[in-house]
Coordinates of C-alpha atoms and ligand atoms in Angstrom, one line a residue:
M1 CA 0.0 0.0 0.0
K2 CA 1.4 3.4 -1.0
T3 CA 1.4 6.0 1.8
A4 CA 2.1 9.7 2.3
L5 CA 2.1 10.3 6.0
D6 CA 1.5 13.7 7.6
P7 CA 4.9 15.4 7.9
A8 CA 4.2 16.1 11.6
I9 CA 4.1 12.3 12.2
K10 CA 6.2 10.8 9.4
D11 CA 9.6 10.9 11.1
T12 CA 8.6 10.1 14.7
P13 CA 9.4 6.6 15.9
E14 CA 5.6 5.8 15.9
G15 CA 5.2 7.3 12.5
I16 CA 8.0 5.3 11.0
A17 CA 6.6 2.1 12.5
A18 CA 3.1 2.9 11.4
D19 CA 4.2 3.7 7.9
A20 CA 6.0 0.3 7.6
I21 CA 2.8 -1.5 8.8
L22 CA 0.5 0.3 6.4
R23 CA 2.8 -0.5 3.5
S24 CA 2.8 -4.2 4.4
C25 CA -0.9 -4.5 3.9
V26 CA -1.8 -5.6 0.3
H27 CA -5.6 -5.3 0.7
C28 CA -6.1 -9.0 0.1
G29 CA -9.0 -9.3 2.6
F30 CA -7.9 -12.7 4.0
C31 CA -8.3 -11.2 7.5
L32 CA -12.0 -10.4 7.0
P33 CA -13.5 -13.8 7.8
A34 CA -11.4 -14.0 11.0
C35 CA -12.7 -10.7 12.3
P36 CA -15.5 -11.0 14.9
T37 CA -16.9 -7.5 14.5
Y38 CA -17.0 -7.9 10.7
Q39 CA -18.8 -11.2 11.1
L40 CA -21.4 -9.5 13.4
L41 CA -21.8 -6.2 11.6
G42 CA -20.9 -7.0 8.0
D43 CA -19.5 -3.5 7.5
E44 CA -16.1 -3.2 5.8
L45 CA -15.3 -0.3 8.2
D46 CA -15.7 -2.8 11.0
S47 CA -13.1 -5.2 9.5
P48 CA -9.3 -5.1 9.8
R49 CA -8.9 -3.9 6.2
G50 CA -11.5 -1.1 6.7
R51 CA -9.9 0.0 9.9
I52 CA -6.4 0.0 8.3
Y53 CA -7.9 2.2 5.6
L54 CA -9.3 4.6 8.3
M55 CA -6.0 4.7 10.1
K56 CA -4.2 5.5 6.9
Q57 CA -6.4 8.4 6.3
L58 CA -5.9 9.6 9.8
L59 CA -2.1 9.3 9.6
E60 CA -2.0 11.1 6.3
G61 CA -3.9 14.0 7.8
R62 CA -6.9 13.4 5.5
G63 CA -9.6 13.6 8.0
V64 CA -10.7 11.9 11.2
S65 CA -14.1 12.0 12.7
A66 CA -16.4 10.5 15.3
S67 CA -17.1 7.8 12.7
T68 CA -13.4 6.8 12.7
Q69 CA -13.5 6.7 16.4
L70 CA -16.6 4.5 16.4
H71 CA -15.1 1.9 14.1
L72 CA -11.8 1.9 16.1
D73 CA -13.7 1.6 19.4
R74 CA -15.7 -1.3 18.1
C75 CA -12.4 -3.2 17.4
L76 CA -11.8 -5.8 20.1
G77 CA -8.0 -5.6 19.7
C78 CA -8.2 -9.5 19.6
R79 CA -5.6 -9.7 16.8
A80 CA -7.3 -12.6 15.1
C81 CA -6.6 -10.7 11.9
E82 CA -2.9 -10.9 12.6
S83 CA -3.0 -14.7 12.7
A84 CA -5.0 -14.8 9.5
C85 CA -2.8 -12.3 7.6
P86 CA -0.4 -13.8 5.1
S87 CA 1.6 -10.5 4.9
G88 CA 2.4 -10.3 8.6
V89 CA 0.6 -7.0 9.1
Q90 CA 1.1 -5.9 12.7
Y91 CA -2.4 -4.7 13.1
G92 CA -2.4 -4.5 16.9
R93 CA 0.5 -2.1 16.9
L94 CA -1.1 0.1 14.3
L95 CA -4.3 0.2 16.3
E96 CA -2.5 1.3 19.4
F97 CA -1.1 4.3 17.6
G98 CA -4.3 5.0 15.6
R99 CA -6.5 5.0 18.7
A100 CA -4.1 7.3 20.6
L101 CA -4.1 9.8 17.7
T102 CA -7.9 9.6 17.3
E103 CA -8.2 10.2 21.1
E104 CA -6.2 13.4 20.7
R105 CA -8.1 14.7 17.7
V106 CA -11.7 13.7 18.3
G107 CA -13.5 14.6 21.5
R108 CA -15.9 12.4 23.3
P109 CA -19.3 13.3 24.9
A110 CA -18.7 14.3 28.5
V111 CA -20.5 11.3 30.0
V112 CA -18.5 8.8 27.9
A113 CA -15.2 10.6 28.6
A114 CA -16.0 10.5 32.4
K115 CA -16.9 6.8 32.2
R116 CA -13.6 6.0 30.6
R117 CA -11.7 8.1 33.1
L118 CA -13.4 6.4 36.0
L119 CA -12.6 3.0 34.6
G120 CA -9.0 4.0 34.3
K121 CA -9.0 5.3 37.9
I122 CA -10.6 2.1 39.4
V123 CA -9.9 -1.1 37.5
P124 CA -6.1 -1.0 37.5
H125 CA -6.0 -0.5 41.3
T126 CA -6.6 -3.7 43.2
G127 CA -7.9 -1.9 46.4
R128 CA -10.3 0.4 44.6
A129 CA -11.6 -2.4 42.3
R130 CA -12.2 -4.6 45.3
K131 CA -14.2 -1.9 47.1
L132 CA -16.2 -1.2 44.0
L133 CA -17.0 -4.9 43.6
R134 CA -18.0 -5.2 47.2
A135 CA -20.4 -2.3 46.7
A136 CA -21.7 -3.7 43.4
R137 CA -22.4 -7.1 45.1
W138 CA -24.4 -5.3 47.8
L139 CA -26.5 -3.5 45.2
R140 CA -26.7 -6.6 42.9
P141 CA -30.3 -7.7 43.8
A142 CA -31.6 -4.2 42.8
M143 CA -29.8 -4.2 39.4
P144 CA -31.4 -4.7 36.0
G145 CA -30.6 -8.2 34.5
A146 CA -27.9 -7.2 32.0
L147 CA -25.9 -5.2 34.6
R148 CA -26.5 -7.8 37.3
S149 CA -24.9 -10.5 35.1
Q150 CA -21.7 -8.4 35.1
V151 CA -21.4 -8.6 38.9
P152 CA -20.2 -11.9 40.2
E153 CA -22.1 -13.3 43.2
T154 CA -20.2 -13.5 46.5
P155 CA -18.2 -16.7 46.2
P156 CA -17.8 -19.1 49.2
P157 CA -14.7 -18.2 51.2
P158 CA -11.7 -20.0 49.7
G159 CA -10.4 -23.0 51.6
E160 CA -7.1 -22.8 53.4
R161 CA -5.3 -24.9 50.7
T162 CA -6.7 -22.7 47.9
L163 CA -4.6 -19.7 49.0
A164 CA -1.6 -21.6 50.3
W165 CA 1.8 -21.0 48.6
P166 CA 4.4 -23.8 49.0
A167 CA 7.5 -22.7 50.9
P168 CA 10.4 -22.2 48.5
R169 CA 12.6 -25.3 48.4
H170 CA 14.1 -25.5 44.9
A171 CA 17.2 -24.0 43.4
R172 CA 15.2 -22.8 40.4
R173 CA 13.1 -19.8 41.3
V174 CA 10.5 -17.7 39.4
V175 CA 8.4 -14.7 40.4
I176 CA 4.6 -14.8 39.8
V177 CA 3.5 -11.3 39.0
S178 CA 0.2 -10.3 40.7
G179 CA -2.0 -8.3 38.4
C180 CA -4.8 -5.9 39.3
V181 CA -8.2 -7.7 39.1
Q182 CA -7.0 -11.3 39.5
P183 CA -6.4 -11.1 43.3
T184 CA -10.1 -10.1 43.6
L185 CA -11.7 -12.3 40.9
G186 CA -9.5 -15.3 41.1
P187 CA -7.4 -15.3 44.3
G188 CA -6.7 -19.0 44.1
I189 CA -5.1 -19.0 40.6
D190 CA -1.6 -17.8 41.5
P191 CA -1.2 -20.1 44.5
A192 CA -2.4 -23.0 42.3
A193 CA 0.2 -22.2 39.7
A194 CA 2.9 -22.0 42.5
R195 CA 1.9 -25.5 43.7
V196 CA 2.0 -27.0 40.2
L197 CA 5.4 -25.4 39.6
D198 CA 6.6 -26.6 42.9
R199 CA 5.8 -30.2 41.9
V200 CA 7.9 -29.9 38.7
G201 CA 11.0 -28.5 40.6
I202 CA 10.5 -24.7 40.4
S203 CA 9.8 -22.5 43.4
A204 CA 7.5 -19.6 42.8
V205 CA 7.2 -16.5 45.0
A206 CA 4.7 -13.6 44.6
S207 CA 6.0 -10.4 43.2
T208 CA 6.4 -7.3 45.4
G209 CA 6.0 -3.7 44.4
T210 CA 4.1 -4.5 41.2
G211 CA 0.5 -3.6 40.1
C212 CA -1.5 -3.6 37.0
C213 CA 0.5 -4.6 33.9
G214 CA -0.8 -1.5 32.1
A215 CA -3.1 -3.3 29.7
V216 CA -6.3 -1.7 31.1
S217 CA -5.0 1.8 30.6
Q218 CA -3.7 0.8 27.2
H219 CA -7.2 -0.4 26.2
L220 CA -8.6 3.0 27.3
S221 CA -5.9 4.8 25.2
A222 CA -4.6 6.4 28.4
H223 CA -1.0 5.8 27.3
A224 CA 0.7 8.1 29.9
D225 CA -1.0 6.1 32.7
A226 CA -0.1 2.8 31.0
L227 CA 3.6 3.8 30.7
A228 CA 3.7 4.9 34.3
Q229 CA 2.4 1.5 35.4
V230 CA 4.9 -0.2 33.1
R231 CA 7.8 1.8 34.5
R232 CA 6.8 1.0 38.1
N233 CA 6.7 -2.7 37.2
V234 CA 10.0 -2.6 35.4
D235 CA 11.6 -1.0 38.6
A236 CA 10.1 -3.8 40.8
L237 CA 10.7 -6.7 38.5
S238 CA 14.3 -5.7 37.6
R239 CA 15.1 -5.9 41.4
Q240 CA 13.6 -9.4 41.4
L241 CA 15.6 -10.5 38.4
E242 CA 18.8 -9.1 40.1
A243 CA 17.8 -11.2 43.2
G244 CA 18.0 -14.4 41.1
A245 CA 14.6 -15.1 39.6
E246 CA 14.9 -16.9 36.3
A247 CA 11.5 -15.9 34.9
L248 CA 8.7 -13.4 35.5
V249 CA 5.4 -15.3 35.2
F250 CA 1.8 -14.2 34.7
T251 CA -1.1 -16.6 35.0
A252 CA -3.4 -14.3 33.0
S253 CA -2.5 -14.5 29.3
A254 CA -3.5 -10.8 28.6
C255 CA -1.0 -9.7 31.3
S256 CA 1.7 -12.1 29.9
A257 CA 1.2 -10.5 26.5
M258 CA 1.6 -7.0 27.9
L259 CA 4.7 -7.9 29.9
A260 CA 6.3 -9.4 26.8
D261 CA 5.7 -6.0 25.1
Y262 CA 7.5 -3.8 27.8
G263 CA 10.7 -3.8 25.8
R264 CA 9.0 -2.3 22.8
L265 CA 6.9 0.1 24.7
L266 CA 10.0 1.7 26.5
A267 CA 12.4 1.2 23.6
H268 CA 12.8 5.0 23.3
D269 CA 13.1 5.7 27.0
A270 CA 16.8 6.1 27.7
L271 CA 16.4 5.5 31.4
Y272 CA 14.3 2.3 31.0
A273 CA 14.9 0.8 27.6
E274 CA 17.6 -1.7 28.7
R275 CA 15.8 -2.9 31.9
A276 CA 12.4 -3.1 30.1
A277 CA 14.0 -5.3 27.4
R278 CA 15.4 -7.6 30.2
V279 CA 12.0 -7.8 31.8
S280 CA 10.4 -8.7 28.5
A281 CA 13.0 -11.3 27.8
A282 CA 12.3 -13.0 31.2
A283 CA 8.4 -12.8 30.7
R284 CA 6.6 -16.1 30.5
D285 CA 3.0 -17.1 30.5
V286 CA 2.5 -19.9 33.1
S287 CA 1.6 -22.3 30.3
Q288 CA 5.0 -21.8 28.6
L289 CA 6.8 -22.6 31.8
I290 CA 4.7 -25.7 32.6
A291 CA 4.8 -26.9 29.0
A292 CA 8.6 -26.6 29.1
E293 CA 8.6 -29.0 32.1
S294 CA 6.1 -31.4 30.6
V295 CA 8.4 -34.4 31.1
A296 CA 8.7 -33.7 34.8
L297 CA 4.9 -33.0 34.9
R298 CA 4.0 -36.3 33.2
G299 CA 6.2 -38.1 35.8
V300 CA 4.4 -36.5 38.7
L301 CA 1.1 -37.2 37.1
R302 CA 2.0 -40.9 36.6
E303 CA 2.9 -41.1 40.3
S304 CA -0.4 -39.4 41.2
A305 CA -2.4 -41.7 39.0
R306 CA -1.0 -44.8 40.8
S307 CA -2.3 -43.6 44.1
Q308 CA -5.7 -42.7 42.9
V309 CA -8.9 -44.7 42.4
P310 CA -9.6 -44.7 38.6
R311 CA -12.7 -42.6 37.7
T312 CA -14.5 -41.1 34.8
P313 CA -12.4 -38.3 33.4
Q314 CA -13.8 -34.8 33.9
R315 CA -15.0 -33.3 30.6
V316 CA -13.3 -29.9 29.8
A317 CA -14.1 -27.4 27.1
F318 CA -11.0 -25.3 26.7
Q319 CA -11.3 -21.6 25.7
A320 CA -8.1 -20.3 24.3
P321 CA -8.0 -16.5 25.0
C322 CA -7.1 -14.2 22.1
T323 CA -4.0 -13.0 23.9
L324 CA -2.8 -16.7 24.2
Q325 CA -3.6 -17.5 20.6
H326 CA -2.7 -14.3 18.7
A327 CA -0.5 -12.1 20.8
L328 CA 1.6 -14.9 22.5
S329 CA 1.3 -17.5 19.7
L330 CA 0.7 -20.2 22.3
N331 CA -2.2 -21.9 20.6
G332 CA -2.3 -25.7 21.4
V333 CA 0.1 -25.5 24.3
I334 CA -2.3 -26.1 27.2
E335 CA -4.6 -28.8 25.7
P336 CA -1.9 -31.5 25.8
L337 CA -1.2 -30.7 29.5
L338 CA -4.9 -31.2 30.3
L339 CA -5.0 -34.4 28.3
A340 CA -1.9 -35.7 30.1
A341 CA -3.6 -34.9 33.4
G342 CA -6.4 -37.2 32.5
F343 CA -9.1 -34.7 31.5
A344 CA -11.2 -35.3 28.4
L345 CA -11.4 -32.4 26.0
T346 CA -14.8 -31.7 24.4
P347 CA -14.9 -30.4 20.8
V348 CA -15.2 -26.6 20.5
T349 CA -16.0 -24.8 17.2
D350 CA -14.8 -21.3 16.1
K351 CA -11.9 -21.6 18.6
Q352 CA -10.3 -18.4 17.3
R353 CA -13.3 -16.3 18.0
C354 CA -13.1 -13.8 20.9
C355 CA -15.5 -14.2 23.9
G356 CA -16.2 -10.4 24.0
S357 CA -14.3 -9.7 27.2
A358 CA -11.3 -7.8 25.6
G359 CA -10.2 -5.6 28.5
T360 CA -12.8 -3.0 29.1
Y361 CA -14.8 -3.9 25.9
S362 CA -17.5 -5.7 27.8
I363 CA -18.3 -2.4 29.7
L364 CA -17.8 0.0 26.8
Q365 CA -19.4 -2.0 24.0
P366 CA -21.9 -4.1 25.9
Q367 CA -24.1 -5.1 23.0
L368 CA -21.4 -6.5 20.8
S369 CA -19.7 -8.0 23.8
Q370 CA -22.9 -9.9 24.8
Q371 CA -23.5 -11.2 21.2
L372 CA -19.9 -12.6 21.2
L373 CA -20.4 -14.0 24.7
R374 CA -23.5 -15.9 23.7
A375 CA -21.9 -17.4 20.6
K376 CA -18.8 -18.4 22.7
V377 CA -20.6 -20.1 25.5
E378 CA -22.8 -21.9 23.0
A379 CA -19.8 -23.2 21.2
L380 CA -18.2 -24.2 24.5
A381 CA -21.3 -25.9 25.8
A382 CA -22.0 -27.9 22.6
G383 CA -19.8 -30.8 23.7
D384 CA -21.6 -31.0 27.1
P385 CA -18.5 -30.3 29.3
D386 CA -18.5 -30.5 33.1
V387 CA -16.3 -27.4 33.2
I388 CA -15.0 -24.7 30.9
A389 CA -11.3 -23.9 31.3
T390 CA -9.5 -20.7 30.2
A391 CA -6.1 -19.0 30.6
N392 CA -7.1 -15.5 31.3
V393 CA -9.0 -14.0 34.3
G394 CA -10.9 -11.4 32.2
C395 CA -12.3 -14.2 29.9
L396 CA -13.1 -16.3 33.0
H397 CA -15.1 -13.6 34.7
H398 CA -16.9 -12.6 31.4
M399 CA -17.8 -16.2 30.6
R400 CA -19.0 -16.9 34.1
S401 CA -21.6 -14.2 33.5
G402 CA -23.0 -16.1 30.5
T403 CA -23.2 -19.7 31.5
S404 CA -24.2 -21.9 34.4
I405 CA -21.3 -24.3 33.5
P406 CA -18.4 -23.7 36.0
V407 CA -15.6 -21.7 34.5
R408 CA -12.1 -22.2 35.9
H409 CA -8.5 -21.3 35.2
W410 CA -6.8 -24.4 33.6
V411 CA -4.0 -24.3 36.1
E412 CA -6.5 -24.7 39.0
L413 CA -7.7 -27.9 37.3
L414 CA -4.2 -29.2 37.0
D415 CA -3.4 -28.3 40.6
E416 CA -6.5 -30.2 41.8
R417 CA -5.5 -33.3 39.8
L418 CA -2.1 -33.2 41.4
A419 CA -3.6 -32.7 44.9
L420 CA -5.5 -36.0 44.6
D421 CA -2.5 -38.2 45.3
Ligands
SF4_1 S1 -5.0 -10.1 5.4 FE1 -3.3 -8.7 5.9 S2 -2.6 -7.9 3.9 FE2 -4.6 -8.8 3.6 S3 -6.0 -7.0 3.9 FE3 -5.9 -8.1 5.9 S4 -4.2 -7.0 6.9 FE4 -4.1 -6.4 4.8
SF4_2 S1 -8.3 -7.0 16.3 FE1 -10.0 -8.4 16.2 S2 -11.9 -7.1 16.1 FE2 -10.1 -5.8 15.6 S3 -9.9 -5.8 13.4 FE3 -8.6 -7.5 14.1 S4 -9.8 -9.3 14.1 FE4 -11.2 -7.5 13.9

């Protein structure tokens, strides 16, 4: 694609990167069938190719309007288009820049702007999010149905084992990075990962001094806030690498993808570039780390199986989050681990399709999000599973609101299987 970028943008680092991305698109349209919003709305401007065209216009200074903003807002940022694209177009990176520029140039109605600001002030902060959730649970009975489904019911108090971290005992040591919403919505997930890692010879400790990975603010195009969160985490995680941790692990695939991107995000920051690159190089999704130890895991599972009474395998429908599939390219890594642990996987159609969670999308685009949720839970339920497993807390929370089938993090299932010996 030929481009003629606005001179004010052309020679900036973002402009140079965006120009290269725009030029790599050959308009073939192979990405269109992979795009969930194009499938739902049937409008070229709600497809990757259409959005690339809108961003080209924007970057060339040929007009940006509320319509541009609408079509970019409707994008999930799922990056299914990247996996489908034969030309390697880095759509997600272009979207990040396109949205930031649109945010600068097109205003938003005061109520919408205030809602976005409020989300940015609450969601990335664990304490504030917890208080809001507590208040929402209290008000839940009085809420209308659609809103009520977004507020999870008060769960039973977690058992002692659920929250227990094994004492460090191995030479190999990793840090599990706590995110922002996961300690509230899934407090048992990180300890479960630590117990599984312990069984394969790796001690895991919880990170200190970290907070939200920055993805929530990034979704809201609040880039200054996102970068402040990224720098705080780079400071804290660099100290933990210096203290001997071999890897920095997230159990939420969206946060893993963000952590892997820190090096790029701070590449032009003289003070942080080197340390951010080191942090990204050490970033792992928990699935990568456990899959790399699959030989040890299979040994532990064999031992466990010998001491257990044989029973009918639990039927699991696995939902691969978009960040796992398209941002981290870890498609197909978790399923063999679940099979090795004796679970039976049920068939799931349209695996690449987003569940509609997508950061703050379920709050800001509720109608599209609900349509995607309905289609996703229908596809997952088709094989009559006992449980739905996922790899991202955002998807977990979102899917729980749309189905009566229990939804769990896959590492919790693995942990429970190991605990039976
Ligand atoms: S598949 Fe890739 S090259 Fe083809 S239109 Fe989509 S983004 Fe452009
Ligand atoms: S990121 Fe997802 S929703 Fe956005 S254009 Fe690509 S496939 Fe469509």
